[in-house]
mmCIF file of C-alpha atoms in Angstrom:
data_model
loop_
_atom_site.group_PDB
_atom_site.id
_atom_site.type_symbol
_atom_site.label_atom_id
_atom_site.label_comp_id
_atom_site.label_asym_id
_atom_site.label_seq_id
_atom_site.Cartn_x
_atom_site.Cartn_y
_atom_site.Cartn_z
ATOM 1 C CA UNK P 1 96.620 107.151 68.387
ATOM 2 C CA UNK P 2 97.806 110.800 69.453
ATOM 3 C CA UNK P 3 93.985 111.706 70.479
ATOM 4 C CA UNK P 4 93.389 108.532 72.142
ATOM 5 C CA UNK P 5 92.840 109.829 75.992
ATOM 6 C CA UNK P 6 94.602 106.525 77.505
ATOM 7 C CA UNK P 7 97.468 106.990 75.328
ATOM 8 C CA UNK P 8 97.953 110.219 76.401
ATOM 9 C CA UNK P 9 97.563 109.186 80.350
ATOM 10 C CA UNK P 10 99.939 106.519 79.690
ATOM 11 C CA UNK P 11 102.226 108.704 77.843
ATOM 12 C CA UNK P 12 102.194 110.833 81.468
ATOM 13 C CA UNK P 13 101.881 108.337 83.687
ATOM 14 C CA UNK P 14 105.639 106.948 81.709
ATOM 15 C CA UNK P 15 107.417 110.533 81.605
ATOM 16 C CA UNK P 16 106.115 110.954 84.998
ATOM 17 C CA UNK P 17 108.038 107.632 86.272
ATOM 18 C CA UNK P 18 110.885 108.025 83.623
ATOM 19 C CA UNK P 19 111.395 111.712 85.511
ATOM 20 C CA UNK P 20 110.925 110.081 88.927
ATOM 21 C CA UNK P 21 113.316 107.264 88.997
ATOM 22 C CA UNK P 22 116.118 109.672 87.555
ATOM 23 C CA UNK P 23 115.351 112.352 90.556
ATOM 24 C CA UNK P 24 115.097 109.446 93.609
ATOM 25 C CA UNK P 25 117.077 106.258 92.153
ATOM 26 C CA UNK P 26 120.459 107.223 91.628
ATOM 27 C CA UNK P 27 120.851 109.395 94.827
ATOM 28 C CA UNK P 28 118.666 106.837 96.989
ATOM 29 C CA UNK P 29 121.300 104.080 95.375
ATOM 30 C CA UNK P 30 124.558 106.100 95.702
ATOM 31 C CA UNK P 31 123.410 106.427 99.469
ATOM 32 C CA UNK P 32 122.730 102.911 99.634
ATOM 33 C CA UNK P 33 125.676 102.194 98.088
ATOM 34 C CA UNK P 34 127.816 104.368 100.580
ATOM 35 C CA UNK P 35 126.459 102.616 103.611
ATOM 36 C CA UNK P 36 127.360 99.400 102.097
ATOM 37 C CA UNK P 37 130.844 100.716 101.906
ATOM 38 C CA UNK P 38 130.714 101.943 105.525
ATOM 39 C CA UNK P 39 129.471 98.617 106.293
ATOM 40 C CA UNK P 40 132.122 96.785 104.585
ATOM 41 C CA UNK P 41 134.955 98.648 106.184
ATOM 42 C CA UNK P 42 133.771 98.768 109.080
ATOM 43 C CA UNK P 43 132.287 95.467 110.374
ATOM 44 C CA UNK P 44 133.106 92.918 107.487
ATOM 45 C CA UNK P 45 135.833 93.439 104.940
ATOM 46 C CA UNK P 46 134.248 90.206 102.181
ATOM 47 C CA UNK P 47 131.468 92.568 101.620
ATOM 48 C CA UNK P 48 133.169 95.411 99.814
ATOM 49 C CA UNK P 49 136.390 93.130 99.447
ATOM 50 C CA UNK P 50 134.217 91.268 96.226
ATOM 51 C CA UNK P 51 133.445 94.389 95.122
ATOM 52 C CA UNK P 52 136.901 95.918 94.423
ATOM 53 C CA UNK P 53 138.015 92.440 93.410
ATOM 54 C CA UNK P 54 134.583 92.173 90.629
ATOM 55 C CA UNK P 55 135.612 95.709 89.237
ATOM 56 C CA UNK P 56 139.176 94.949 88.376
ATOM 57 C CA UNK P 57 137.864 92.074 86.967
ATOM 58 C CA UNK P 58 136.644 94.157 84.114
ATOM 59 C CA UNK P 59 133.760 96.290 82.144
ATOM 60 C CA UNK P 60 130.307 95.185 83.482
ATOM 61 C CA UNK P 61 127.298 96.126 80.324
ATOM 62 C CA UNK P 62 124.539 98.829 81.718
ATOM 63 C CA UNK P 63 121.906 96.575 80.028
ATOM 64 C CA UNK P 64 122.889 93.529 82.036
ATOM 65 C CA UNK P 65 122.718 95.686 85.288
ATOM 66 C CA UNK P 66 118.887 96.665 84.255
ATOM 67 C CA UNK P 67 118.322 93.265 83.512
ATOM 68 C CA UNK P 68 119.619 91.998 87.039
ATOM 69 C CA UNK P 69 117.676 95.195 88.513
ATOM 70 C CA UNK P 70 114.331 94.089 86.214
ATOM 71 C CA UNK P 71 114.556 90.800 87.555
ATOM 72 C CA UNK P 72 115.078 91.333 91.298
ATOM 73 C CA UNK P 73 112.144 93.899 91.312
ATOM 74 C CA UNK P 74 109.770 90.826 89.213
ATOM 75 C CA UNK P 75 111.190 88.749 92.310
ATOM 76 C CA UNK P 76 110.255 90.693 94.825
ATOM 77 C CA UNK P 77 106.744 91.512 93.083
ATOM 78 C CA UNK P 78 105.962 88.071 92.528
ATOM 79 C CA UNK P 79 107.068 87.101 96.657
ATOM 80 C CA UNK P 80 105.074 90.102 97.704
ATOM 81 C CA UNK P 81 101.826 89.441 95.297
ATOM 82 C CA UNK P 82 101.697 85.321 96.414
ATOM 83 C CA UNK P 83 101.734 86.258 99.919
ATOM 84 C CA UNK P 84 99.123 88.961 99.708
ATOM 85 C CA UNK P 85 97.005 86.925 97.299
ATOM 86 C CA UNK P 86 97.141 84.166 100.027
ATOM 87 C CA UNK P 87 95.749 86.417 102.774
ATOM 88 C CA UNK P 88 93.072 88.053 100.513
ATOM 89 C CA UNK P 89 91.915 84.810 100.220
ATOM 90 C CA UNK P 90 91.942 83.896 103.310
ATOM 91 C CA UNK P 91 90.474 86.563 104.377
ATOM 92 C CA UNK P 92 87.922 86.174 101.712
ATOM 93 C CA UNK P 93 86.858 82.560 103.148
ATOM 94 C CA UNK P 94 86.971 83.981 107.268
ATOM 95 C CA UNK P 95 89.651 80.807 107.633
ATOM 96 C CA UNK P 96 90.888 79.936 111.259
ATOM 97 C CA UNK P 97 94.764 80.730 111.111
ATOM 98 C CA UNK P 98 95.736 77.457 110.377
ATOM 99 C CA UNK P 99 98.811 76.992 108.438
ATOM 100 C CA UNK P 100 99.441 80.840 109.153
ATOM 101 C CA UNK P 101 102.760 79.893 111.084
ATOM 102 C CA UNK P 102 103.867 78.977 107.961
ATOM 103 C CA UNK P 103 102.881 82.145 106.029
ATOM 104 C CA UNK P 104 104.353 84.506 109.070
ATOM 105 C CA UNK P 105 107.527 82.271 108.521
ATOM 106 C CA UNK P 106 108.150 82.282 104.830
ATOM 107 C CA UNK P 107 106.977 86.317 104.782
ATOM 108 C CA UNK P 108 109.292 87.272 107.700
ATOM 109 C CA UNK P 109 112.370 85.166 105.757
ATOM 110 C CA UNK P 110 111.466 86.852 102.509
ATOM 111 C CA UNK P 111 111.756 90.068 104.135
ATOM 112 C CA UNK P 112 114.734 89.070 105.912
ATOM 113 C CA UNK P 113 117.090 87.687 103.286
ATOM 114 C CA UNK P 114 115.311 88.507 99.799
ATOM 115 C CA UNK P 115 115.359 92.232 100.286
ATOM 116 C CA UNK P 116 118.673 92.659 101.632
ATOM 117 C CA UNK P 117 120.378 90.202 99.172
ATOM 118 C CA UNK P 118 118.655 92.470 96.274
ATOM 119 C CA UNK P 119 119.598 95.745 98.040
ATOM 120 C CA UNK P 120 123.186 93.958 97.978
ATOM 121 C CA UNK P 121 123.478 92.690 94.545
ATOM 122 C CA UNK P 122 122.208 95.927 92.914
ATOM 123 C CA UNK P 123 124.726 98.360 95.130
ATOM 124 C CA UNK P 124 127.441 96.034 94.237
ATOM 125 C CA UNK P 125 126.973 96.120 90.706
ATOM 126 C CA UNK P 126 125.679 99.785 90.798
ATOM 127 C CA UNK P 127 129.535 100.518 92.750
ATOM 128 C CA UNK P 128 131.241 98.033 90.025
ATOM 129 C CA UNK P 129 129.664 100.123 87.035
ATOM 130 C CA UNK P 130 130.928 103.263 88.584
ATOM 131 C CA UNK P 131 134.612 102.600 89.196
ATOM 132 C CA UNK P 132 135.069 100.535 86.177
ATOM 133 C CA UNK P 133 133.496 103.809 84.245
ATOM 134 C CA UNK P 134 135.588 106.356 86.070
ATOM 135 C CA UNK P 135 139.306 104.367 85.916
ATOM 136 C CA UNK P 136 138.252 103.997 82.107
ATOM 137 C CA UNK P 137 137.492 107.486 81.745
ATOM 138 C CA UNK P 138 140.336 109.022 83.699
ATOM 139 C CA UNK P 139 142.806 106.269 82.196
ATOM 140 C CA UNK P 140 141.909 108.087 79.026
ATOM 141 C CA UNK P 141 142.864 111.449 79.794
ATOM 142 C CA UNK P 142 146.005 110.446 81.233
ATOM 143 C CA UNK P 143 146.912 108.472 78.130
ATOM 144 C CA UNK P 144 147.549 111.633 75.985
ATOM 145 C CA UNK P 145 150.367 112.627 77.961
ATOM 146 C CA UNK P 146 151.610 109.274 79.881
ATOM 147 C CA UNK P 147 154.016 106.566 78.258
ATOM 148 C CA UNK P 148 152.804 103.320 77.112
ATOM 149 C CA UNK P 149 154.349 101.844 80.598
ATOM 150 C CA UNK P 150 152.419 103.969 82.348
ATOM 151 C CA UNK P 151 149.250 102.902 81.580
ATOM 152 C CA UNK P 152 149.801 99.614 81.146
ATOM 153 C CA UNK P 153 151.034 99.545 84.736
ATOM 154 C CA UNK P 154 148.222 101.366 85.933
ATOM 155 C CA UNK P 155 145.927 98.499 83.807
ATOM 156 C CA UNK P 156 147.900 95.738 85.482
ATOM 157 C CA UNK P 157 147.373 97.620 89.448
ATOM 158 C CA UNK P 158 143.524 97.939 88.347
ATOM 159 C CA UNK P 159 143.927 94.345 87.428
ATOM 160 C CA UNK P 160 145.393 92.990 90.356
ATOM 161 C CA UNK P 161 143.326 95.506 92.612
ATOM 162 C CA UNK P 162 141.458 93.247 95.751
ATOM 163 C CA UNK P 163 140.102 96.073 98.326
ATOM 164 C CA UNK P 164 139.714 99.365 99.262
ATOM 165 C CA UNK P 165 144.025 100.329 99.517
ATOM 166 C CA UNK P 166 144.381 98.644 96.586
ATOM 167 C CA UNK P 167 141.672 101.494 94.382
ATOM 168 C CA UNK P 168 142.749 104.425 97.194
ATOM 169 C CA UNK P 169 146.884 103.830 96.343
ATOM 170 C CA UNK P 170 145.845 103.358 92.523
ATOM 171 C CA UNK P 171 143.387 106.683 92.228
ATOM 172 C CA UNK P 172 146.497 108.324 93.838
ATOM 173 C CA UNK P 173 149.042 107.131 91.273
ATOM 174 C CA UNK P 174 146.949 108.200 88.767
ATOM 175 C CA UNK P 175 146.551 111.654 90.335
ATOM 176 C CA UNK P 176 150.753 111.901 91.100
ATOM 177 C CA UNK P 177 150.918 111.130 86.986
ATOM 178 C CA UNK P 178 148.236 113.814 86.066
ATOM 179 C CA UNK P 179 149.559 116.665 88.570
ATOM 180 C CA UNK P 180 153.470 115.625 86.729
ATOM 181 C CA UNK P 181 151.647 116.142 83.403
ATOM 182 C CA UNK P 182 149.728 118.929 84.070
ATOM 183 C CA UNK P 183 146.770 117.072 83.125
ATOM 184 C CA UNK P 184 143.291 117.707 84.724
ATOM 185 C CA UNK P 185 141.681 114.614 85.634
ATOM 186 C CA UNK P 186 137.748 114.346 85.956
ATOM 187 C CA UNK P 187 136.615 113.189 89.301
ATOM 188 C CA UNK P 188 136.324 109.680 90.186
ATOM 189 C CA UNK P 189 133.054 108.583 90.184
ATOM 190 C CA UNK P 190 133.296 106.427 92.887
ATOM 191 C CA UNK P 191 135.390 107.806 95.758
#
């Protein structure tokens, strides 16, 4: 198995891609992720409103999230590979463009909503995974030093928390309670 040549290709070809998507994915999607913010605060509040409102809603599982991602991307490869499959074929048989309306139609919507929806669900959930992982982990630090009450307030305003004020006047409590306890909290994730 070791000297097989197309094992060893595809044993490149993966390390190659594994090495890729850590190097462009995460920056490409904490950029994406930022102009969604921007967006959301700046021409529609319901767009990043859901997303402060999903994350105090609770711990979201990394394996779902590569599920949803896995998914999406099949999607969008299926959409893309039925349209192209059409034209080859059409192409194939020198058609007239009859019934191309129809193809320009559904391609153009496919581009228009079925990109951007996926673009939005995975920055959502990408942002979600971040602040739920970065209250958790600072939550934790400040629980060596902070009473019971404490936390469990700071729980209950994660909780309750709807948009942007709501995670900007929490992430300050939290920093007001560290600075009192000279405790060094790690950065937030999501800022």
């Amino acid at each position: 198995m070791l000297n097989d040549p197309d094992f060893k290709k595809n044993l490149t070809v993966s390390i190659v891609t594994s090495v890729l998507v850590l190097i462009f994915i995460e920056p490409l999607l904490k950029l994406v992720s930022k102009a969604l913010m921007w967006l959301g605060e700046n021409i529609y509040s319901g767009v990043t409103g859901s997303i402060y409102t999903s994350a105090a809603l609770g711990l979201r599982e990394m394996y779902s999230f590569m599920v949803l991602i896995f998914l999406l991307a099949a999607m969008l490869g299926v959409t893309t590979g039925a349209f192209y499959a059409r034209h080859v074929k059409r192409e194939a048989r020198k058609q007239p463009s009859e019934g191309r309306s129809w193809t320009k139609i559904l391609s153009i919507l496919a581009v228009a909503y079925v990109i951007p929806a996926s673009i939005y669900i995975i920055s959502s959930s990408f942002i979600v995974l971040q602040m739920n992982a970065s209250f958790n982990q600072r939550i934790t630090v400040l629980s060596v030093e902070a009473t019971d009450r404490e936390i469990k307030e700071l729980r209950a305003a994660w909780a309750k928390m709807e948009k942007r004020a709501d995670y900007e006047q929490l992430n300050a409590r939290m920093s007001k309670l560290a600075t009192g306890y000279r405790i060094s909290l790690p950065k937030a994730l999501w800022d």
